PDB file of C-alpha atoms in Angstrom:
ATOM      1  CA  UNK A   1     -31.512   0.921  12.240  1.00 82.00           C
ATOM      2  CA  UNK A   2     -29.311  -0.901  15.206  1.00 92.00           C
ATOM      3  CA  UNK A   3     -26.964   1.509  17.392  1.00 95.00           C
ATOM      4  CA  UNK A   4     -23.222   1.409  18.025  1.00 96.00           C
ATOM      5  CA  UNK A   5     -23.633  -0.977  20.577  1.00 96.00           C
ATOM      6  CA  UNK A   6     -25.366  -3.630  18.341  1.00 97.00           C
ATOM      7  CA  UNK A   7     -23.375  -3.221  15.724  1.00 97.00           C
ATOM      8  CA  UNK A   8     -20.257  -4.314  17.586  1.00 97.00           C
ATOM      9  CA  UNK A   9     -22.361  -7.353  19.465  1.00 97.00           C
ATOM     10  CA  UNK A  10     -22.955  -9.123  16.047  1.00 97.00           C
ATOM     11  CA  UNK A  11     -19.042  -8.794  15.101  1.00 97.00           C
ATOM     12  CA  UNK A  12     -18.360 -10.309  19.075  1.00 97.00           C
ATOM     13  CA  UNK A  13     -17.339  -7.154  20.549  1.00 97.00           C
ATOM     14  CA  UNK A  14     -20.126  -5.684  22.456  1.00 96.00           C
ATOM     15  CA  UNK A  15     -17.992  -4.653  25.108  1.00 96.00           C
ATOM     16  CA  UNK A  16     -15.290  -2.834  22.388  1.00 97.00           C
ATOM     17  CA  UNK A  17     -13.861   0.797  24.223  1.00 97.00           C
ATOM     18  CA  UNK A  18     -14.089   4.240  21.839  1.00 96.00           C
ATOM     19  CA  UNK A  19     -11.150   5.054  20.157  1.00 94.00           C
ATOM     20  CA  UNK A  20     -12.176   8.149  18.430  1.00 90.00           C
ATOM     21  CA  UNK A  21     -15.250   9.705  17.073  1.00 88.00           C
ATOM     22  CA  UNK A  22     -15.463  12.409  13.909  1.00 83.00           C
ATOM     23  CA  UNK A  23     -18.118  13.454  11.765  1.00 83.00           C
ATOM     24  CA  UNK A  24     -18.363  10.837   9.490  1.00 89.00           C
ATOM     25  CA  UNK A  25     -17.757   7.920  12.165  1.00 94.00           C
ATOM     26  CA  UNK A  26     -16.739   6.383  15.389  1.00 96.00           C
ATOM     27  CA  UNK A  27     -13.875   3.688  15.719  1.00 97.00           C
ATOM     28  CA  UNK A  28     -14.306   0.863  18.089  1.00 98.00           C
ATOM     29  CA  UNK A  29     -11.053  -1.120  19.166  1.00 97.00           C
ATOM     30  CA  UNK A  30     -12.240  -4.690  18.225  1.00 97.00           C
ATOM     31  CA  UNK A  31      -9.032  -6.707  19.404  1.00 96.00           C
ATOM     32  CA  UNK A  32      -5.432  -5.726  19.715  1.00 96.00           C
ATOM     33  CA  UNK A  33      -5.030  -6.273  15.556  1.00 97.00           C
ATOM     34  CA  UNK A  34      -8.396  -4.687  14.773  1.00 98.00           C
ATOM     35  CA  UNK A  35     -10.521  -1.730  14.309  1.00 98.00           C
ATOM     36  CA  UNK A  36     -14.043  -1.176  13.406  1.00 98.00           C
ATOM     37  CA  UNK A  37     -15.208   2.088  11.626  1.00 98.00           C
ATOM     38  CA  UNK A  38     -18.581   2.154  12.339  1.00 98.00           C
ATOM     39  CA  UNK A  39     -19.949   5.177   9.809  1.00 96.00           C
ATOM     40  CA  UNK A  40     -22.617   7.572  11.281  1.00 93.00           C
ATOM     41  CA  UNK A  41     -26.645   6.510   9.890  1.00 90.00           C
ATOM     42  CA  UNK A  42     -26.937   7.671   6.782  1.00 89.00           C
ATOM     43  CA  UNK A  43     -24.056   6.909   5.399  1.00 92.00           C
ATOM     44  CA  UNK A  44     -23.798   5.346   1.806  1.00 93.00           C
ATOM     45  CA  UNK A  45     -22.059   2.509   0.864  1.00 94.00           C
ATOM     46  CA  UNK A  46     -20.826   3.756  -2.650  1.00 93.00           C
ATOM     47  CA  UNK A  47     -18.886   6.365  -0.039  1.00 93.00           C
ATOM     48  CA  UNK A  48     -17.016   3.595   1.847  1.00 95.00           C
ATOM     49  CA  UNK A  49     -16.140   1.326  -1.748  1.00 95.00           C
ATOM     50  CA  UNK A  50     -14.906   4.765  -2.875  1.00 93.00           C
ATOM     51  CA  UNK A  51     -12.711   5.454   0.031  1.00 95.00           C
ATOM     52  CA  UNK A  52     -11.751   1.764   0.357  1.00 96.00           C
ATOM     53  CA  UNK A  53     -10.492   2.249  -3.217  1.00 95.00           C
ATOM     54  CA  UNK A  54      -8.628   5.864  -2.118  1.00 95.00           C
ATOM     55  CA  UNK A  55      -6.843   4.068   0.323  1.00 97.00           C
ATOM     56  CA  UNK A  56      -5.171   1.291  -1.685  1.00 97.00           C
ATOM     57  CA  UNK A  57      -3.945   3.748  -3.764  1.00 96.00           C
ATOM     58  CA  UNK A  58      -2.613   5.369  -1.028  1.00 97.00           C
ATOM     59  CA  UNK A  59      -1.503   2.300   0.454  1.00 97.00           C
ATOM     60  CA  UNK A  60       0.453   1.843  -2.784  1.00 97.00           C
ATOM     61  CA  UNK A  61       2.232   5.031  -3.569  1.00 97.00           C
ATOM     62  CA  UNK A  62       3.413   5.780  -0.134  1.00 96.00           C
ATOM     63  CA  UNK A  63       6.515   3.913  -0.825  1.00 95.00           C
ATOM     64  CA  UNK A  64       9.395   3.881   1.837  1.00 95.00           C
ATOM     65  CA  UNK A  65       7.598   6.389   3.643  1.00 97.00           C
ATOM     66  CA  UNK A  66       8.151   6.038   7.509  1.00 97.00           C
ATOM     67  CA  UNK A  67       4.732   5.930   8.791  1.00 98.00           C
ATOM     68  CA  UNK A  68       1.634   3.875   7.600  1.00 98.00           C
ATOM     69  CA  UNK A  69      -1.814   4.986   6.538  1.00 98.00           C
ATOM     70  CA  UNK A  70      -5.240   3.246   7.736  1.00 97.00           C
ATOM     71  CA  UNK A  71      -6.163  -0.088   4.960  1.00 97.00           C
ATOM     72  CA  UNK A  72      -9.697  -1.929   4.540  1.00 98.00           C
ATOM     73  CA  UNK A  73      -9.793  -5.474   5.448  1.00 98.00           C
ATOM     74  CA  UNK A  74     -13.664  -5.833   5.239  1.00 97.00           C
ATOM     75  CA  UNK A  75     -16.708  -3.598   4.358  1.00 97.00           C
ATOM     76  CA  UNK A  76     -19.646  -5.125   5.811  1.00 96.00           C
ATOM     77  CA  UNK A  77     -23.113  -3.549   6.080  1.00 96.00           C
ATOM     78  CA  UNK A  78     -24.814  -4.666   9.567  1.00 96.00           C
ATOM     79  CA  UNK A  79     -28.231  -3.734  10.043  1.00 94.00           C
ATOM     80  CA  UNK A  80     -28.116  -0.632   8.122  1.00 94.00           C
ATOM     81  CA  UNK A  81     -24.724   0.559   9.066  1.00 96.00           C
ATOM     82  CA  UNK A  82     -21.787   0.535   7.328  1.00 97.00           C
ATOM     83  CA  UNK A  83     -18.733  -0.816   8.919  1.00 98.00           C
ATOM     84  CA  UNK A  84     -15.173  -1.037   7.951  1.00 98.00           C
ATOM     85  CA  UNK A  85     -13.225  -3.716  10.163  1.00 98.00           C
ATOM     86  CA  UNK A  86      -9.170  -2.398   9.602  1.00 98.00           C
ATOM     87  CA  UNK A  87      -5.815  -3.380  10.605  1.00 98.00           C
ATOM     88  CA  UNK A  88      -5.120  -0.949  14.324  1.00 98.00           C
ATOM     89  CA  UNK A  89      -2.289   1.146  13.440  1.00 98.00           C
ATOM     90  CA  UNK A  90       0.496   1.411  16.013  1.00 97.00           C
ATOM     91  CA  UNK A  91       0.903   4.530  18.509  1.00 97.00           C
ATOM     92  CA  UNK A  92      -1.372   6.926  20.463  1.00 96.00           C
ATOM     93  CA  UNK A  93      -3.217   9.963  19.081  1.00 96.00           C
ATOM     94  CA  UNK A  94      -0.706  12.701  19.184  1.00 98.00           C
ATOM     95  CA  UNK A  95      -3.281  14.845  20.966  1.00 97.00           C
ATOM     96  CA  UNK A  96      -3.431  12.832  23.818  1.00 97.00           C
ATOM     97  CA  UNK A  97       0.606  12.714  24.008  1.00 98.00           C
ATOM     98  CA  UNK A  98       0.784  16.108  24.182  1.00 97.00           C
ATOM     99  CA  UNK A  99      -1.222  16.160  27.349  1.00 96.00           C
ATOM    100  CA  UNK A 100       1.749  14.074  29.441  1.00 94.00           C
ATOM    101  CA  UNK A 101       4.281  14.887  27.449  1.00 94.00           C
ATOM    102  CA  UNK A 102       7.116  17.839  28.883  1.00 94.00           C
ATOM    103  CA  UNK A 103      10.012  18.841  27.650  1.00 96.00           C
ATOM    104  CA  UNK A 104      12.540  17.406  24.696  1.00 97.00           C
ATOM    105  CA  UNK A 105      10.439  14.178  24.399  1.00 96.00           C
ATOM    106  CA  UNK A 106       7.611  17.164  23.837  1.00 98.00           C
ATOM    107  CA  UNK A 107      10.074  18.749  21.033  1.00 98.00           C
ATOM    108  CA  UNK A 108      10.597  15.264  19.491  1.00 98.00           C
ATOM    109  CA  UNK A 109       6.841  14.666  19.041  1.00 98.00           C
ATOM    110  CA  UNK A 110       6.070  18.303  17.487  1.00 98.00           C
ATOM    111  CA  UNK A 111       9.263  18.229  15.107  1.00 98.00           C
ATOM    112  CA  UNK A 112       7.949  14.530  13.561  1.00 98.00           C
ATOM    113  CA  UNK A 113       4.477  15.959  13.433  1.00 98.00           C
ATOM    114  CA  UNK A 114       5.892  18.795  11.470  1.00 98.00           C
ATOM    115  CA  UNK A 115       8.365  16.928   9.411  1.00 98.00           C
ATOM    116  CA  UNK A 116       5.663  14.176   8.465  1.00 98.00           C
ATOM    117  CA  UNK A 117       3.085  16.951   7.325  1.00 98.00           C
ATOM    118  CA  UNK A 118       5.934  17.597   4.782  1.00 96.00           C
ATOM    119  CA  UNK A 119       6.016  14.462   3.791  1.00 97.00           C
ATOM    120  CA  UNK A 120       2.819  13.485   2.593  1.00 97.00           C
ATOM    121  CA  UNK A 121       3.240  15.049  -0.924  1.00 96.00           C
ATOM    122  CA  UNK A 122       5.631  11.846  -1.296  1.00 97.00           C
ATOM    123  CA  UNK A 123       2.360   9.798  -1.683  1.00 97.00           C
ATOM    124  CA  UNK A 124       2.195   9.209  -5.345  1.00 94.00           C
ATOM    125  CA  UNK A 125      -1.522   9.005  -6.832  1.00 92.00           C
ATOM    126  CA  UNK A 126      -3.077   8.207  -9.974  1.00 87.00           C
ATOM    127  CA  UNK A 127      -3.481  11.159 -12.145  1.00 80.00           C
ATOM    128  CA  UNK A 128      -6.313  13.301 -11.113  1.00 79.00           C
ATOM    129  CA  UNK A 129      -7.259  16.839 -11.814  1.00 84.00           C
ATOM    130  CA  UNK A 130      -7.140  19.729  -8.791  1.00 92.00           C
ATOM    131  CA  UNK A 131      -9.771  19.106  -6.080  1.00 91.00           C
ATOM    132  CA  UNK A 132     -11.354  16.177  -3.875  1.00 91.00           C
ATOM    133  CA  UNK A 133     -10.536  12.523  -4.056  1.00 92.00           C
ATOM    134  CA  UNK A 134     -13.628  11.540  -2.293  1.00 89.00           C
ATOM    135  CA  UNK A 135     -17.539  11.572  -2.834  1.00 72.00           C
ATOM    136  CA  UNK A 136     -18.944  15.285  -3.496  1.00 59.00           C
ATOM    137  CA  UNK A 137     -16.902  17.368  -1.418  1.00 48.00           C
ATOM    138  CA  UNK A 138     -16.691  19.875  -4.027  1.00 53.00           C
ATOM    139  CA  UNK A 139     -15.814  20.733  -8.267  1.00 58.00           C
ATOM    140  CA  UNK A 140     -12.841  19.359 -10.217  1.00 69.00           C
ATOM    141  CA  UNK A 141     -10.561  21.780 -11.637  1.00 81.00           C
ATOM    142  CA  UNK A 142      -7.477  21.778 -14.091  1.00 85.00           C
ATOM    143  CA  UNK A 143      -5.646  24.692 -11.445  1.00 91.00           C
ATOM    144  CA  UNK A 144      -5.268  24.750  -7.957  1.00 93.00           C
ATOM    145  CA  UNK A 145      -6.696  28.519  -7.934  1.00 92.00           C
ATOM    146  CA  UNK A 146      -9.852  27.978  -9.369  1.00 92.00           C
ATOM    147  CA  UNK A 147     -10.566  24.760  -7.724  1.00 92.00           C
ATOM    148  CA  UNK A 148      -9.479  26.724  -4.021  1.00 93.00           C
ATOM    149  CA  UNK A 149     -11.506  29.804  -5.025  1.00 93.00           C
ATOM    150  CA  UNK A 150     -14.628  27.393  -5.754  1.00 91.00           C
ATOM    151  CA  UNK A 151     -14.444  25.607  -2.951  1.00 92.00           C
ATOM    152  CA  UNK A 152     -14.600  28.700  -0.485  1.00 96.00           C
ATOM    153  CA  UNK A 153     -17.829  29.558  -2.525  1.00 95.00           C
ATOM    154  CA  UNK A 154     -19.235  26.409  -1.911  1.00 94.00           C
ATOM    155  CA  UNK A 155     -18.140  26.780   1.709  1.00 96.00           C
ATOM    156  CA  UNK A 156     -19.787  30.160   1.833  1.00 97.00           C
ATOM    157  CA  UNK A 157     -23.365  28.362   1.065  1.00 97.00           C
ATOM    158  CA  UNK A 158     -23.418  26.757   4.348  1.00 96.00           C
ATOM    159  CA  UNK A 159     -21.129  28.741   6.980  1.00 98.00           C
ATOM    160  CA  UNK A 160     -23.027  30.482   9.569  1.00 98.00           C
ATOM    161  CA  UNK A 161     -24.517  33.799   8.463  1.00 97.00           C
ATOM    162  CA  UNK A 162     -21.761  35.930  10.367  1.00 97.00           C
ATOM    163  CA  UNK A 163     -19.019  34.520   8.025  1.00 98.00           C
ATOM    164  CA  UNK A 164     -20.419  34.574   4.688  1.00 98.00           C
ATOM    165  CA  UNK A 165     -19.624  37.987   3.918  1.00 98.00           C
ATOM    166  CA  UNK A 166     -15.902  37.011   5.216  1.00 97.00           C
ATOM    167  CA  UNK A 167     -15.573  33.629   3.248  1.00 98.00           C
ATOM    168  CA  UNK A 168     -16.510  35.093  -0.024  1.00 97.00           C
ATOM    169  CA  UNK A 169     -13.927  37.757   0.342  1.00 96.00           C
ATOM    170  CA  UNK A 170     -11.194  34.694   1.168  1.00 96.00           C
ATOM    171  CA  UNK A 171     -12.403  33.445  -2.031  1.00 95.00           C
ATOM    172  CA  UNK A 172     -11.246  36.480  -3.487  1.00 94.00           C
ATOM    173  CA  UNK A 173      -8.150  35.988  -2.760  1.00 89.00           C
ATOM    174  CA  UNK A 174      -6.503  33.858  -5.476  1.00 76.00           C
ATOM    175  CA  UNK A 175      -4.063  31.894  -4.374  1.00 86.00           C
ATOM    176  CA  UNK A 176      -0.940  31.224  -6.379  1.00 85.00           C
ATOM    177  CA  UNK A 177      -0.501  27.997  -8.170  1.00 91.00           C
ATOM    178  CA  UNK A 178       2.064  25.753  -6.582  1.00 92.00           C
ATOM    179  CA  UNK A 179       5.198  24.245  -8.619  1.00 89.00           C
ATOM    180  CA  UNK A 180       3.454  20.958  -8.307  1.00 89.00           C
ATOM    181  CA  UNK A 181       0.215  19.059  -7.569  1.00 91.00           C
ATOM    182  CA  UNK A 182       0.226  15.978  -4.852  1.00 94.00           C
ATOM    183  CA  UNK A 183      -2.210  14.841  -2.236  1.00 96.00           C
ATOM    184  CA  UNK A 184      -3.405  17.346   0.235  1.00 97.00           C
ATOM    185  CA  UNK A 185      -5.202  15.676   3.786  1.00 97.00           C
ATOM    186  CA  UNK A 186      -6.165  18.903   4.359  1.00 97.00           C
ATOM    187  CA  UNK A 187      -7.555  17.160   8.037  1.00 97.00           C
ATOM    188  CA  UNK A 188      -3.945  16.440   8.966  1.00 98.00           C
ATOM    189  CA  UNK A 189      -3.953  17.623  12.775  1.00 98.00           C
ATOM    190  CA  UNK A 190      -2.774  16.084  16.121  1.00 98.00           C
ATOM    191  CA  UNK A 191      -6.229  14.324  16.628  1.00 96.00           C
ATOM    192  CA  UNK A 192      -5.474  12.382  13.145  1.00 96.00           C
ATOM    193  CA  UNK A 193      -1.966  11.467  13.762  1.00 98.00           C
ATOM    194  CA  UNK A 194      -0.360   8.416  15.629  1.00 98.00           C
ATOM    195  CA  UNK A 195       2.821   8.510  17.657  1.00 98.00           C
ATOM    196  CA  UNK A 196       5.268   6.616  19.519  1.00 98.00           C
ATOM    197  CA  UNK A 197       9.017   6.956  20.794  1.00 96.00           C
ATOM    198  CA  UNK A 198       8.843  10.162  19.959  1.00 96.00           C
ATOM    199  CA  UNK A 199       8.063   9.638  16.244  1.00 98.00           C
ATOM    200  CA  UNK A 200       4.911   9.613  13.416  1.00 98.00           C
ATOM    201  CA  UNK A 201       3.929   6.054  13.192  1.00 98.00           C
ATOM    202  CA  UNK A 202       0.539   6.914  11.110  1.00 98.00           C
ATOM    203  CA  UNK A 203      -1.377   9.090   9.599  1.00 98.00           C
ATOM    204  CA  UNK A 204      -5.030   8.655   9.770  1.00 97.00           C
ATOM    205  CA  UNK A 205      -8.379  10.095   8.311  1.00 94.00           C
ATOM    206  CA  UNK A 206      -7.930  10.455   4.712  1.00 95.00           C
ATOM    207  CA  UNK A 207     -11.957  11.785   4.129  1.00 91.00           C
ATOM    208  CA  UNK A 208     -13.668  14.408   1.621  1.00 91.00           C
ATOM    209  CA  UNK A 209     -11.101  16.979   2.517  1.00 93.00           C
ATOM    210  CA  UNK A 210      -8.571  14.900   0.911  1.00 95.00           C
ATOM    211  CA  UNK A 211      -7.811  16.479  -2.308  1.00 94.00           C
ATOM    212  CA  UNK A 212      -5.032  17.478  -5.398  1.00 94.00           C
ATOM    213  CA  UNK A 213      -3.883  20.620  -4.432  1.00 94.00           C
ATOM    214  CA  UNK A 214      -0.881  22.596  -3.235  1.00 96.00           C
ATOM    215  CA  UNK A 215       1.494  20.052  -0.766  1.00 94.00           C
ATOM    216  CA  UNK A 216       2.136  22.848   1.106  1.00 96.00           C
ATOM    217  CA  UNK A 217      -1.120  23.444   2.328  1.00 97.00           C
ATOM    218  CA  UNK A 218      -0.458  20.485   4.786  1.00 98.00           C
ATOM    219  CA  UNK A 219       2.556  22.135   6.270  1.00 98.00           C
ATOM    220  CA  UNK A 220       0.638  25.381   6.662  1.00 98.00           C
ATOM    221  CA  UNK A 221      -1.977  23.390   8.262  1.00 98.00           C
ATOM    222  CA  UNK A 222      -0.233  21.254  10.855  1.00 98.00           C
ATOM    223  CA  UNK A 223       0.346  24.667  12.558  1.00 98.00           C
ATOM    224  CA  UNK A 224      -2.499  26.415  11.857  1.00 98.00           C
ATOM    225  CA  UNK A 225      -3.965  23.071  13.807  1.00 98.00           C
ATOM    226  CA  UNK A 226      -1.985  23.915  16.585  1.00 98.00           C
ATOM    227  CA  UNK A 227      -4.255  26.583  17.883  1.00 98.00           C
ATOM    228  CA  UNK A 228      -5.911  25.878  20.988  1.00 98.00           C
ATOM    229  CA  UNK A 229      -9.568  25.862  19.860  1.00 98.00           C
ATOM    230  CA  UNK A 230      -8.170  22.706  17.585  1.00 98.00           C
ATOM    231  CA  UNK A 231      -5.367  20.968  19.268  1.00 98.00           C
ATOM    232  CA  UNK A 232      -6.405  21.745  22.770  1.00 98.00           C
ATOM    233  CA  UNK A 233      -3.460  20.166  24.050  1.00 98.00           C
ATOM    234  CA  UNK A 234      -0.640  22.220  22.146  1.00 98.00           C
ATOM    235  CA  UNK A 235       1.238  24.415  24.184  1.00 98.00           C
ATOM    236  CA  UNK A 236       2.375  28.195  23.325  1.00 98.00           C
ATOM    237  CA  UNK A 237       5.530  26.553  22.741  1.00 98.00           C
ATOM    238  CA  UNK A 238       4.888  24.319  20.540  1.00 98.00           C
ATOM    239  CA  UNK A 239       3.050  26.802  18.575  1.00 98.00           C
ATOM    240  CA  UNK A 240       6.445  28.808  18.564  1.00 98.00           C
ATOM    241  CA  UNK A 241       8.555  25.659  17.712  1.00 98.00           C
ATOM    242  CA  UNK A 242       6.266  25.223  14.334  1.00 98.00           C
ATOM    243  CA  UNK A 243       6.571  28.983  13.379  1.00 98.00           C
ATOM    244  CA  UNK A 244      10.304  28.589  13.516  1.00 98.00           C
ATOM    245  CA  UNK A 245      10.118  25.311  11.749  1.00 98.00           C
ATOM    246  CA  UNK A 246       7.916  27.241   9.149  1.00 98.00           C
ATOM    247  CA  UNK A 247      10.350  29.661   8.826  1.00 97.00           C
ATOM    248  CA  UNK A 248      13.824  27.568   8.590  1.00 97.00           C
ATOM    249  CA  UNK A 249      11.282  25.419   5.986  1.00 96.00           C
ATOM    250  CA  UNK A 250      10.929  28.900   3.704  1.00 96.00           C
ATOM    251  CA  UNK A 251       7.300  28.704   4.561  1.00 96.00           C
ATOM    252  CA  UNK A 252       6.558  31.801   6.414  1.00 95.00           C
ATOM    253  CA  UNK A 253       5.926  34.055   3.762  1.00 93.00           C
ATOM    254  CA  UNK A 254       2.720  32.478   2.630  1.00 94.00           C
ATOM    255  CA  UNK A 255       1.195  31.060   5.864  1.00 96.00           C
ATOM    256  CA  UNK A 256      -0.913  34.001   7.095  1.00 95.00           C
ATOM    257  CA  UNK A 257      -3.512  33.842   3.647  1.00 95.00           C
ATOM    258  CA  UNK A 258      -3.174  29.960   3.656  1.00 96.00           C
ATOM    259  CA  UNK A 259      -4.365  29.961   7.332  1.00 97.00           C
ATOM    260  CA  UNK A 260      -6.908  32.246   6.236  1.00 97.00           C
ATOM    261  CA  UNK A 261      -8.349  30.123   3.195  1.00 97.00           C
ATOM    262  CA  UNK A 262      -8.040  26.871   6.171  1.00 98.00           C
ATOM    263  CA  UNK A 263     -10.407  29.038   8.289  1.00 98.00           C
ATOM    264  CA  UNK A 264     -12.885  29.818   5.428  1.00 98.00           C
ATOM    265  CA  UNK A 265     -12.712  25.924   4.029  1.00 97.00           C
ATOM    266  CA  UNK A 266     -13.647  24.474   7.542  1.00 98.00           C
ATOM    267  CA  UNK A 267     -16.774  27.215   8.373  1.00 98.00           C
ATOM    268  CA  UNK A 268     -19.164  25.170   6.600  1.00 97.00           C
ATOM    269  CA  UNK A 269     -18.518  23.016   9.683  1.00 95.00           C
ATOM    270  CA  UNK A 270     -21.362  24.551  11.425  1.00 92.00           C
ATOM    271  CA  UNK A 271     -21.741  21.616  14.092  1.00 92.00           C
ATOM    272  CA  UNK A 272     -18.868  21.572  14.913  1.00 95.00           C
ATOM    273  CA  UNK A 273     -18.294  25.176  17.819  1.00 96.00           C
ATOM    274  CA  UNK A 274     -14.771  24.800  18.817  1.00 97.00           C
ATOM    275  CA  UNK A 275     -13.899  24.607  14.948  1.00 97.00           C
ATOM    276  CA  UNK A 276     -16.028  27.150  13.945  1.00 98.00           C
ATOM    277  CA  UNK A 277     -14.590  29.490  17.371  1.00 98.00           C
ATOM    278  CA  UNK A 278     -11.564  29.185  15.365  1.00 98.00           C
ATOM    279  CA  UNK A 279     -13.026  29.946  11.726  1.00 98.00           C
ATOM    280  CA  UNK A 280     -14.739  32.861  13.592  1.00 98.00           C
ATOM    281  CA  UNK A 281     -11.845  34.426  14.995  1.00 98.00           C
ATOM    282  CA  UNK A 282      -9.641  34.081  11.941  1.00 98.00           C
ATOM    283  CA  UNK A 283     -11.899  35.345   9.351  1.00 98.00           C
ATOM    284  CA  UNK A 284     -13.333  38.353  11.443  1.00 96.00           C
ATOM    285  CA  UNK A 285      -9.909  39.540  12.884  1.00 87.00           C
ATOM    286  CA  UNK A 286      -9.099  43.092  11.591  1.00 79.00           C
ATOM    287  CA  UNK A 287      -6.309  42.802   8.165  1.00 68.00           C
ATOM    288  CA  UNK A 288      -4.211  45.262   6.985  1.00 55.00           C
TER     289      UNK A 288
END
């Protein structure tokens, strides 16, 4: 199986700079237009058709919405690897604006990030029951509460050994069902988010945390995100400009347990130690 570096030579871009690299994939800047997403070995093509698919739909019921969401021009498979080749979205990671940004142009960029992580749940799907959108991240349910609880279960499987015990009881904890269903990124964090002139210009990484679920979970987790084993980059301030934004939003009240069920979702994310610092120190903190 050819590398990275192959890969991009046969589409005429051996020389293409990093953009980003996750779990499931690095991204390659092919041109100014263009992107490749070059998936990690392994990875199946029914996967990439399937999340092609997710984000036309997206694509489609995002409406008038003010910032774009990543589209498919070509699925190719290149020695072995899958690659998607996709339109390059305007603006720089958030994370990375954080780092030179100071003062109200700072405030700007947090208060879009919030405000956008609000938004999502104006993405009309297809009908689909409670849980993932993508591959087999985890069970279908008809209720938000059974599908969460299951999930942390499922989580609990894989989490290092120290956790278990403290994901199961997270699972324990129903949470309430919300007045509606809508897409959930679940993944939405200053690493997956685009930004210029102080604004959202796109949201990116729509992957098997996607799911149906409670729209508020996004909110909840754009400042959950904000903690420095996450968003490196966010300041105590802007931590304290999203807790007051949770509040005037009427969001407070339930933030604690959803940042909780956040931590116990992610610790099957054993690879990943800044993420699972985080999970660690959430889920073994003293309650009560």
């Amino acid at each position: 199986m050819i590398d990275d570096r192959e890969v991009l030579a046969r589409l005429g871009a051996p020389n293409a700079p990093l953009l980003g690299a996750g779990s499931e994939a690095q991204v390659y800047a092919l041109d100014p237009d263009r992107v490749a997403r070059i998936m990690r070995a392994g990875a199946r093509r029914a996967d990439a058709d399937a999340r092609t698919q997710l984000l036309v739909e997206i694509a489609a019921g995002r409406g008038d919405l003010p910032f774009l969401t990543p589209a498919v021009e070509a699925l190719e498979d290149i020695g072995g690897r899958i690659v998607s080749v996709e339109p390059r979205l305007p603006g720089e990671p958030l994370s990375l604006l954080l780092g030179r940004n100071a003062g109200p142009a700072r405030s700007e960029l947090i208060a879009s990030y919030l405000d956008t992580a609000l938004r999502l749940r104006e993405i009309r799907l297809p009908p689909h029951g409670f849980g993932p959108l993508l591959g087999n991240a985890g069970p279908r349910s008809d209720s938000w509460n059974s599908f969460a609880t299951a999930r942390l279960r499922r989580s609990a499987e894989t989490c290092p050994p120290d956790l278990r015990a403290a994901v199961l009881l997270a699972a324990t904890a129903a949470p309430a069902e919300p007045a509606e269903a809508a897409l959930v990124h679940l993944d939405y964090f200053p690493a997956n988010v685009l930004a210029a002139d102080g604004r959202v210009t796109a949201v990116l990484d729509f992957g098997p945390a996607a799911a149906i679920g409670d729209p508020r979970m996004d909110a909840w987790g754009a400042v959950a995100y904000l903690d420095p084993e996450i968003t490196p980059t966010a300041s105590p301030a802007d931590r304290e400009q999203a807790t007051a934004w949770l509040a005037r939003a009427g969001l407070d009240a339930g933030y604690a347990s959803a940042r909780r069920w956040l931590a116990a979702y992610w610790s099957f994310a054993a690879d990943d130690a800044r993420l699972i610092d985080w999970c660690r120190r959430i889920l073994l903190a003293p309650t009560g």
